[in-house]
Each structure stands twice: as C-alpha cells, then as structure tokens.
Coordinates of C-alpha atoms in Angstrom, one line a residue:
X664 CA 68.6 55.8 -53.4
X665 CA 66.4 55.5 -56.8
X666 CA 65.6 58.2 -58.5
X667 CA 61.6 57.4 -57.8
X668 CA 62.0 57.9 -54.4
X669 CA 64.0 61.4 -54.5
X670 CA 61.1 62.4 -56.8
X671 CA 58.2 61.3 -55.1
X672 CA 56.1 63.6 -53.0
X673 CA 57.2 64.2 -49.5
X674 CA 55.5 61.5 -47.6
X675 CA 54.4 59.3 -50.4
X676 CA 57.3 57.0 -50.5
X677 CA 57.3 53.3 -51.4
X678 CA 54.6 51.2 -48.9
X679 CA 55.6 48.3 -47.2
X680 CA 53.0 45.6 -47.0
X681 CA 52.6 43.5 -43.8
X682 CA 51.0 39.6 -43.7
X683 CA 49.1 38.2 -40.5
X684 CA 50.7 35.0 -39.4
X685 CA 46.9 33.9 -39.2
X686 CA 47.8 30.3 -39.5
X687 CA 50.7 30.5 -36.6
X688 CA 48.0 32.4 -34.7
X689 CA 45.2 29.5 -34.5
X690 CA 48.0 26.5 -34.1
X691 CA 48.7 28.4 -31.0
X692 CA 45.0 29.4 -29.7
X693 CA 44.5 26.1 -30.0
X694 CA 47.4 24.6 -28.2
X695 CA 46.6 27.2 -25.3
X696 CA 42.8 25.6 -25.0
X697 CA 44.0 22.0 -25.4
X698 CA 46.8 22.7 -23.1
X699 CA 44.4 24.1 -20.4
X700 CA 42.2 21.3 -20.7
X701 CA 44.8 18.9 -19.8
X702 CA 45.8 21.0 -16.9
X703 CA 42.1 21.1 -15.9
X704 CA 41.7 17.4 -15.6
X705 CA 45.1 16.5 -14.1
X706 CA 44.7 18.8 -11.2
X707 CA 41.0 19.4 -10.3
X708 CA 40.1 16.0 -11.1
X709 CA 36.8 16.4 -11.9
X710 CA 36.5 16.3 -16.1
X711 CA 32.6 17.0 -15.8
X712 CA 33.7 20.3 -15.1
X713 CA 31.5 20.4 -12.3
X714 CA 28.6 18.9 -13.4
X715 CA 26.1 17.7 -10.3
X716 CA 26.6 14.0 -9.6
X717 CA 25.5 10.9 -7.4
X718 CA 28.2 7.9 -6.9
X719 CA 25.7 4.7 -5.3
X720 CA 28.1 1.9 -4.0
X721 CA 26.4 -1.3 -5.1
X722 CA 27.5 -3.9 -2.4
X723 CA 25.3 -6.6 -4.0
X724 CA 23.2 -7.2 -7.4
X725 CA 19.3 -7.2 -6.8
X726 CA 17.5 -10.1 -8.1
X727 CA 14.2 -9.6 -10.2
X728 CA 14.9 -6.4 -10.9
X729 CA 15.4 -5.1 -14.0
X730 CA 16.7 -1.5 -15.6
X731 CA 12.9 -0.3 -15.6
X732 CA 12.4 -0.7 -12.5
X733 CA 15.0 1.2 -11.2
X734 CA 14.5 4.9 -10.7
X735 CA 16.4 7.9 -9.8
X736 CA 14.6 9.2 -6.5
X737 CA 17.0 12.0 -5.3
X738 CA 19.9 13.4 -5.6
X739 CA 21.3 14.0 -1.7
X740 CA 24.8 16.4 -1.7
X741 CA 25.0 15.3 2.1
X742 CA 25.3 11.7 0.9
X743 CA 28.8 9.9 1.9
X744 CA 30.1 7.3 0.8
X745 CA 29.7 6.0 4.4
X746 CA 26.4 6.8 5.0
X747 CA 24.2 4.6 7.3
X748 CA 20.4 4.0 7.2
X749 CA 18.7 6.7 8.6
X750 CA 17.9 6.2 12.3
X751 CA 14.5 5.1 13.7
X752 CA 13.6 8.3 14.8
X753 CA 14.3 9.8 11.4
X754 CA 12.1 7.1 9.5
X755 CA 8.6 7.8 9.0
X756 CA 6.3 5.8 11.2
X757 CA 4.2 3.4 9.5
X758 CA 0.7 1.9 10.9
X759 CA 0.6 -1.2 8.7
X760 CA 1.8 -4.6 9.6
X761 CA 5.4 -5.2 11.6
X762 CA 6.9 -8.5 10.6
X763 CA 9.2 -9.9 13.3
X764 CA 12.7 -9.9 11.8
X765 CA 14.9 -13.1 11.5
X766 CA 17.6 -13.7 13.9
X767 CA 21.0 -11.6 13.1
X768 CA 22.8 -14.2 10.6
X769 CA 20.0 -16.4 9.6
X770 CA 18.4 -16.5 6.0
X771 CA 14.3 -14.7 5.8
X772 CA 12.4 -17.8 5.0
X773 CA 9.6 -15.5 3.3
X774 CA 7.7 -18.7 2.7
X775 CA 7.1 -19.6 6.1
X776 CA 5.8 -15.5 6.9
X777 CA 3.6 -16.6 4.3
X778 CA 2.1 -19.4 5.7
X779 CA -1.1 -18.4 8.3
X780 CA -2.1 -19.9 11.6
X781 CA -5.5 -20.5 12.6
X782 CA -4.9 -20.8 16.3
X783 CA -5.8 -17.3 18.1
X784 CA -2.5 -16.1 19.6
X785 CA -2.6 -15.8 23.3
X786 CA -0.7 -12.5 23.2
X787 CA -3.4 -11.1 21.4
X788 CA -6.3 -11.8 22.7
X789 CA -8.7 -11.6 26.0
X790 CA -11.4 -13.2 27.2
X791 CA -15.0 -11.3 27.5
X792 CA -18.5 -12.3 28.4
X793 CA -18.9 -12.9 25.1
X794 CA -15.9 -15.0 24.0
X795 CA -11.9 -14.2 22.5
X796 CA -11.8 -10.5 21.7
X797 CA -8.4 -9.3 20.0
X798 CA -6.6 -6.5 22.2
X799 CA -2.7 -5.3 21.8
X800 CA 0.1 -7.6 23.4
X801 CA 2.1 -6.4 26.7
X802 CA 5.1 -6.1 24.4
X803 CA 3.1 -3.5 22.0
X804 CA 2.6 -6.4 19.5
X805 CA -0.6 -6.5 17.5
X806 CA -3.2 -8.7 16.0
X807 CA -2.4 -6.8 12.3
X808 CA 1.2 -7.2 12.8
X809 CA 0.8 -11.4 14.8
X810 CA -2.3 -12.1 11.2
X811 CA -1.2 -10.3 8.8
X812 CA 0.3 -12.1 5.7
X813 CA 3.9 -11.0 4.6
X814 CA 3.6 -10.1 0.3
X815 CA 6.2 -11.9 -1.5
X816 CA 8.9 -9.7 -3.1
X817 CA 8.3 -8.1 -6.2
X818 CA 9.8 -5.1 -7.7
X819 CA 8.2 -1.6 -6.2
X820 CA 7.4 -0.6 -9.5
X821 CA 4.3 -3.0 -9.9
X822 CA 0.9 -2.0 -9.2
X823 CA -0.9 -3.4 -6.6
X824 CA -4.6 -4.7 -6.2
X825 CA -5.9 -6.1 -3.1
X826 CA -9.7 -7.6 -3.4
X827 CA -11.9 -8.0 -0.4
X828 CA -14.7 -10.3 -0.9
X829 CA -17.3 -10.2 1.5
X830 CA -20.5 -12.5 3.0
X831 CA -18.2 -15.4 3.8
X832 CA -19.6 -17.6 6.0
X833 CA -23.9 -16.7 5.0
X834 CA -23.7 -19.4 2.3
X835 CA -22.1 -22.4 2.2
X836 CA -22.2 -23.1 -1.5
X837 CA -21.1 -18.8 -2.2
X838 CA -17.8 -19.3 1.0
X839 CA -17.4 -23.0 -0.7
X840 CA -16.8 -21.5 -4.4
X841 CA -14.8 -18.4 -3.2
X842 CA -12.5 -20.6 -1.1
X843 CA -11.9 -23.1 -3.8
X844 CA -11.7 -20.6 -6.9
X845 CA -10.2 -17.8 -5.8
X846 CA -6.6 -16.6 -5.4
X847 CA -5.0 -17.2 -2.4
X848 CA -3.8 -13.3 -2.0
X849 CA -8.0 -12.2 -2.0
X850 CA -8.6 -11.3 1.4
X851 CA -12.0 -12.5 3.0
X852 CA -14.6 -10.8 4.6
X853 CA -16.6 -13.2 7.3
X854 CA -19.8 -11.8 8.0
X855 CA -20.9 -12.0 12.3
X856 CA -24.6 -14.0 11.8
X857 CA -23.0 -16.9 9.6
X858 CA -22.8 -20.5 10.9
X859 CA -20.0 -22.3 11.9
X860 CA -17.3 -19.0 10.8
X861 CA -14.7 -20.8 13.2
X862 CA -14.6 -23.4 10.3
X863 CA -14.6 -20.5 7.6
X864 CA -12.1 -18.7 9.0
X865 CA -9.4 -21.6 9.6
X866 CA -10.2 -23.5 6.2
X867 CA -9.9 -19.8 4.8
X868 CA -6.6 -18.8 6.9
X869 CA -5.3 -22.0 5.5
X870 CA -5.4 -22.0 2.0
X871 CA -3.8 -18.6 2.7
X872 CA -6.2 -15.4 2.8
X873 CA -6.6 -13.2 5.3
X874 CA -9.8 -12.5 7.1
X875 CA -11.7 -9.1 8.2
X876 CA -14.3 -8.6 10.2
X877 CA -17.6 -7.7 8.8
X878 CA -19.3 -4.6 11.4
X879 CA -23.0 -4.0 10.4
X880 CA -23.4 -0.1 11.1
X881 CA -26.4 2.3 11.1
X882 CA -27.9 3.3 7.5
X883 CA -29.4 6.2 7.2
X884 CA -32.9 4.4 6.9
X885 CA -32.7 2.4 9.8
X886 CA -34.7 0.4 10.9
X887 CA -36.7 -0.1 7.7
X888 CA -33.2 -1.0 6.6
X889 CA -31.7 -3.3 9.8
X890 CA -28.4 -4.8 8.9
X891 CA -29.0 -7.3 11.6
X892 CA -28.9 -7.4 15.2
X893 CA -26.0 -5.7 17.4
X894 CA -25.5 -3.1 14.7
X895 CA -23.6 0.1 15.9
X896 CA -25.8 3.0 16.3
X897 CA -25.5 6.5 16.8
X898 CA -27.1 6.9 19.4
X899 CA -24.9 4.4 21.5
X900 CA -22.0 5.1 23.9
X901 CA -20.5 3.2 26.6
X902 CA -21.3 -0.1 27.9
X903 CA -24.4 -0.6 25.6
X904 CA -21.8 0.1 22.4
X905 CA -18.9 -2.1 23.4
X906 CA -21.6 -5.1 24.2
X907 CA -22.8 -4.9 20.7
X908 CA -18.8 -4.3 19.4
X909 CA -17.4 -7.6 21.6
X910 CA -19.8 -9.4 20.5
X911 CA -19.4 -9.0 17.4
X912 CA -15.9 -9.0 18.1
X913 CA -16.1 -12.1 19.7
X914 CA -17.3 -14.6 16.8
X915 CA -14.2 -16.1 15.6
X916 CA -10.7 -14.8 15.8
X917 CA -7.3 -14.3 14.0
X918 CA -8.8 -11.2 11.8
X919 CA -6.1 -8.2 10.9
X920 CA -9.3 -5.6 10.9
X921 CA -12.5 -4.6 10.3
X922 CA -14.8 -3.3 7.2
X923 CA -18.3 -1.6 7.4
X924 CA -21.7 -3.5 5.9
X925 CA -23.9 -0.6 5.0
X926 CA -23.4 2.4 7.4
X927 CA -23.6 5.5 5.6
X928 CA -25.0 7.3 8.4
X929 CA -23.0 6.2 11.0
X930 CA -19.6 6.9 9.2
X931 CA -20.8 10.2 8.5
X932 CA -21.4 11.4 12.0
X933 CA -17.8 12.2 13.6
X934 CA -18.4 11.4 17.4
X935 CA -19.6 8.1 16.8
X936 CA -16.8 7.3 14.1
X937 CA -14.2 8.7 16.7
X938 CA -15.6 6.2 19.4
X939 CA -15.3 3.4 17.2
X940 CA -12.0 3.8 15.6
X941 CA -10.4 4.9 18.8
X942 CA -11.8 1.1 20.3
X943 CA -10.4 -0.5 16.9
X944 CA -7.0 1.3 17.2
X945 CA -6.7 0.0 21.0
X946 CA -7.8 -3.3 19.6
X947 CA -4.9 -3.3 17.2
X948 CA -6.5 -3.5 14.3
X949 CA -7.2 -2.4 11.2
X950 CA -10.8 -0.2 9.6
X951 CA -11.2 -0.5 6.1
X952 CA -14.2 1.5 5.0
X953 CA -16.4 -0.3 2.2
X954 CA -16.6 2.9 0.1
X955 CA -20.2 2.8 -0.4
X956 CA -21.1 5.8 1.1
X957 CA -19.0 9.1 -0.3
X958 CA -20.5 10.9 2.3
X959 CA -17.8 8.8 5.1
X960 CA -16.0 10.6 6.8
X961 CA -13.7 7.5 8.6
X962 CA -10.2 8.9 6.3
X963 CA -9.8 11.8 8.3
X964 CA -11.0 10.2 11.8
X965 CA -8.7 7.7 11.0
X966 CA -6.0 9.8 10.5
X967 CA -6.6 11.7 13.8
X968 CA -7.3 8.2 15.7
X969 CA -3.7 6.9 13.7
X970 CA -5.7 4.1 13.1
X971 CA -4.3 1.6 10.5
X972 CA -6.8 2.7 7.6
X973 CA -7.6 1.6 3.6
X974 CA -10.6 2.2 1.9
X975 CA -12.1 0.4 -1.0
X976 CA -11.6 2.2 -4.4
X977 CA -14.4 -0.4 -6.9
X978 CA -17.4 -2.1 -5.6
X979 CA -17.5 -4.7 -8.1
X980 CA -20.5 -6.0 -8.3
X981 CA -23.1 -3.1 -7.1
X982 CA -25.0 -4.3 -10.4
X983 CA -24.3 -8.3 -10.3
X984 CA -24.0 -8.6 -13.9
X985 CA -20.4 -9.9 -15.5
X986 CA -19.9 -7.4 -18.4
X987 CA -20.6 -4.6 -15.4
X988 CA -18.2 -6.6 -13.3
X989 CA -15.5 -7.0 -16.0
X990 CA -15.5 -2.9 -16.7
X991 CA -15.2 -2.4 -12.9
X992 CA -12.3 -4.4 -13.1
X993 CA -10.8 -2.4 -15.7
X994 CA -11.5 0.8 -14.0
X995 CA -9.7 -1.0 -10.8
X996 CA -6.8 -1.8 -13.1
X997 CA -6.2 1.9 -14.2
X998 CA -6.8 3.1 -10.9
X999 CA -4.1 0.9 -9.9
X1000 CA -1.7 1.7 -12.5
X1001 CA -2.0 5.7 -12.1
X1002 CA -2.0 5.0 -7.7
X1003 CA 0.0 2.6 -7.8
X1004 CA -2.4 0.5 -5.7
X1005 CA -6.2 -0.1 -5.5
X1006 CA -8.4 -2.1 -3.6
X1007 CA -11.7 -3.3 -4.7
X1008 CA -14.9 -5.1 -3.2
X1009 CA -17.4 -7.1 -4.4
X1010 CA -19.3 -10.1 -2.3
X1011 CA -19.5 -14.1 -2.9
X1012 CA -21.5 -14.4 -5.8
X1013 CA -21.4 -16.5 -8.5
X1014 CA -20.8 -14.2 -11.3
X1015 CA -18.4 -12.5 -9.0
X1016 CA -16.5 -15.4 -8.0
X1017 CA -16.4 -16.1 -11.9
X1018 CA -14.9 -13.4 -12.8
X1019 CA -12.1 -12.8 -10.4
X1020 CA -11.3 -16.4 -11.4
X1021 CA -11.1 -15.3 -15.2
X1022 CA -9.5 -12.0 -14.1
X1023 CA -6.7 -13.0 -12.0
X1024 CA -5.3 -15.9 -14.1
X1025 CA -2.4 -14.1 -16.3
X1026 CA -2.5 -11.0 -14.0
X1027 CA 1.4 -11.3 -13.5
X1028 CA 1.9 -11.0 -17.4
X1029 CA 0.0 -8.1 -17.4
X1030 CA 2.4 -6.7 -15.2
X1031 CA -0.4 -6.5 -11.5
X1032 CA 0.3 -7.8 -8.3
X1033 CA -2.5 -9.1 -6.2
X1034 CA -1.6 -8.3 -2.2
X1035 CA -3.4 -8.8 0.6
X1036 CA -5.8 -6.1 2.4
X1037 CA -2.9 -5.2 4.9
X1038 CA -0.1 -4.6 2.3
X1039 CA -3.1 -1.3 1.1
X1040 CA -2.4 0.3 4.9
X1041 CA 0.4 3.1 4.5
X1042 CA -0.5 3.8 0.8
X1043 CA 0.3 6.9 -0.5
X1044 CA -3.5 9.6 0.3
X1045 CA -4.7 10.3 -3.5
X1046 CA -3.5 13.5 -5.0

C-alpha cells in the first residue's frame, strides 16, 4: 500500500473515475429501432403503419380522360376488392331520360342514339279530338326517354350549357336562320300558333335538336296582356283545361317537354301549377320553367309532382342588343363553371342567332360542353 493512502483521511482515498460507453450505447439504440422496423414490415405487412388507404382495381384504361379529370370522391372501408355495382334499389332514381341499352355482347353505337326520328312513336302517343297527344307507353316507356337525344361522352368534369331558343315556327326567315346557323346540340322551342310546325319540327329533329313545347300561360295582366288563344288560366279545371292543354298538345309531336311563354301568375299560384305538372308528368314529359318570373313556384311543385324539371338560369336577350347578349353569355359561362351546368334562353332573333353562332364556335377549347335540354334534368338543386 503507498504511503499516500495510509496517510490520507479516512474516507478520502484515491477516486476511481468511470467513462459512459456513450458511443456503444447509440450503435445499439439504433440497431434496436432499425431492427424493430424490419420486424414491423415483415410481419404486419402493412409499412404505412396504418395509414387509411383505397386500393381501385382498374380492369380497363378510360379514354379521353386525363389526370384532371379524375377525382377522389370517397373513401369506402366496406369496399372489397369484389365489390359489385350497387343494386337498383340502392341507386338513386333519376327522372331524366332512359336510354335503351344495347344487347348483352354488342358494341353502344352512340352515334346512332344520336341520330333523331321525326316519326311520332306509336307507343307514345294517343289520338284526341284534337289530334296525336304524347301519353306514357304500356311498358312504362316515355316520350323524354323514346325523343330525347343521348350527349356524347365527355369527361364529367366539363361544364355544361344547354340553350333553348324559342318562337320557332312564327317566322320563317328567324326558324330558317336558327336552323341553318345554330349548333346542332341548341334545343328548340316551337311555338303552338306557327304555320306548318310539322315541317319545323322534323327539318329541326333532323339536323339534330331537340324540340319543346311552347305553353302560353296566364300573366298577371291578362287580358291586356293575352299570350294567344288556349292559354292556361287560373281559373280553369277539368275538361275546359285539358281542351285548351290537348290542343296545344296536339300541334305537332316528338317533343321531350314543355316550357312556359309568359305566365308569371299562373306559375305562381300552387293549385293550378299542381294540375298542370301532374298532367305533364302523366304525359311523360318534361316542364322547363322560362325563369322570367322569380316569383314561380314550379321547382318545388315539381319536386312534389317528381316531374322531370330544369329551369332556365340567363334569358339572353331580354334587352336584344349584342354587347347585352354577349355579357349574358358570360354570366351563363361562370354560372356554368361554378354549377357545373346552366341553361339559358333567348328567342330567334337575329342578333341572337348571331351571337350564339360567334359564341359556340371554339366552345370545346374553352373547355364547355353544349348538351341538350334533357341532359339539364337530374342536375344537382343550387346550393
């Protein structure tokens, strides 16, 4: 023993100092975590740790569709990776047109749904005092679904427009420059006291638009103000009111609905809306209300009557002028693209006709789709 140490205070000996391994200590932390991880992976399987995810089998690619157009709707945990469609009863019904599918194993030929008959269906129509009236087929088919004119396909992303020009048939120079000039997606509105409408409505239903029904209804200042004879009235019911409505009814055929001229007081007053929708939805077809008049109530009868239903967003040419008309069709054009879809009206003017012409011409590179009228039925109610 040193003589230091036999010296030194009791207790106060020489001190041994101790080292941490701190470098052995983090090699092995580490290994523990890294180790762990492997383990993790090679047993659980899953190396999101958890992380919420949706596996889609893609049986086929999807033509014309690109990456933007594509969206992430939902993310379903039920979802197998067997799942089936959902069944018809879980589907939501729809009131717009029903295309007759293609027979099992044979190719859509889209361009034939596209192509529209002039001849009235006999499965759709009956015979009045008053001539061909439309009415719904023994097998439930319809004059909307038997008329209507299929869109082509497009990617569901792009907004859609549908135009309704109306007074076809009142002057043949104005139905002559609309049915030469005009798109053939632009539906057509044939007024009831034109000449010859037969002839409009199969050179019309050839080139490829579809055709409503103009129904003059009571304004509030009628008679001063008379849309023309057999308009709808309040104060009708019964056999007075269908006479007036088959007649009208009864002027040419192969329409998928009807729009109001003028009405404001008579789509304001419930019972008599209720009477006539009711008589339209038994017809089969569909009621687009003109949106002249914000006091209508036809939305919400026609959502009680389930009455195949659009209304026009933009009257066009309320002041016939073409820089009025061109910022109409700019408001239409936002409208569409925050909707989604928008229809507009206007009638066969010449300034009108002009420009929709102008309009329409590069309205697929602006990204727009122009549809027909029926293609607006099961649009989304605005928020």
């Amino acid at each position: 023993m040193a003589g230091n140490d036999l010296t030194a205070p009791l207790g106060m000996g020489k001190r041994t100092i101790f080292r941490m391994p701190f470098g052995l200590i983090g090699l092995g932390i580490m290994t523990v975590i890294v180790t762990t991880g492997l383990v993790w992976i090679g047993v659980v399987e899953d190396p999101l740790g958890g992380e919420p995810t949706a596996v889609v089998p893609l049986e086929r690619t999807v033509e014309g569709l690109s990456s933007r157009d594509i969206a992430v709707v939902e993310i379903n945990p039920d979802i197998a990776g067997d799942s089936k469609p959902d069944s018809p009863e879980k589907r939501l019904p729809t009131l717009g047109p029903r295309f007759e599918e293609p027979p099992v194993g044979s190719e859509p030929n889209l361009a034939s749904r596209r192509e529209l008959t002039s001849l009235p269906d006999d499965r759709v129509v009956e015979r009045v005092d008053h001539g061909l009236i439309p009415k719904v087929g023994i097998d439930g088919i319809r004059p909307l679904d038997l008329y209507a004119k299929q869109i082509a396909a497009e990617p569901a992303s792009a907004p859609k427009i549908a135009i309704i020009i109306g007074g076809i048939g009142l002057s043949e120079a104005g139905s002559r420059n609309a049915l030469e000039n005009l798109p053939a997606d632009v539906t057509f509105a044939i007024a009831p006291y034109g000449d010859r409408l037969d002839r409009w409505m199969r050179q019309a239903r050839a080139a490829g638009h579809e055709i409503l029904l103009q129904l003059p209804l009571e304004p509030f200042d009628f008679p001063d103000n008379d849309p023309g004879p057999h308009t709808l009235l309040v104060s009708l019911r019964g056999p007075e009111f269908l006479d007036r409505l088959y007649w009208l009814m009864s002027r040419f055929t192969n329409y998928v609905g009807v729009i109001n001229t003028q009405g404001a007081r008579f789509t304001a007053t419930e019972p008599s809306m209720q009477y006539l929708l009711e008589e339209i939805t038994k017809r089969g077809l569909m009621y687009v209300d003109d949106g002249s008049s914000s006091r209508s109530i036809a939305p919400t009868v026609a959502n009680a009557a389930q009455t195949p239903f659009s209304r026009v967003d933009v009257v066009l040419d309320a002041v016939p002028k073409a820089d009025e008309i061109n910022a109409r069709l700019l408001q239409l054009e936002a409208l569409a693209r925050s909707r989604g879809m928008a229809v507009a009206a206007g009638s066969a003017l010449p300034v009108t006709i002009k420009a929709l012409e102008d309009w329409s011409r590069d309205l697929e590179q602006r990204g727009l789709m122009l549809v027909p009228i029926s293609a607006t039925v099961d649009r989304p109610t605005e928020g």
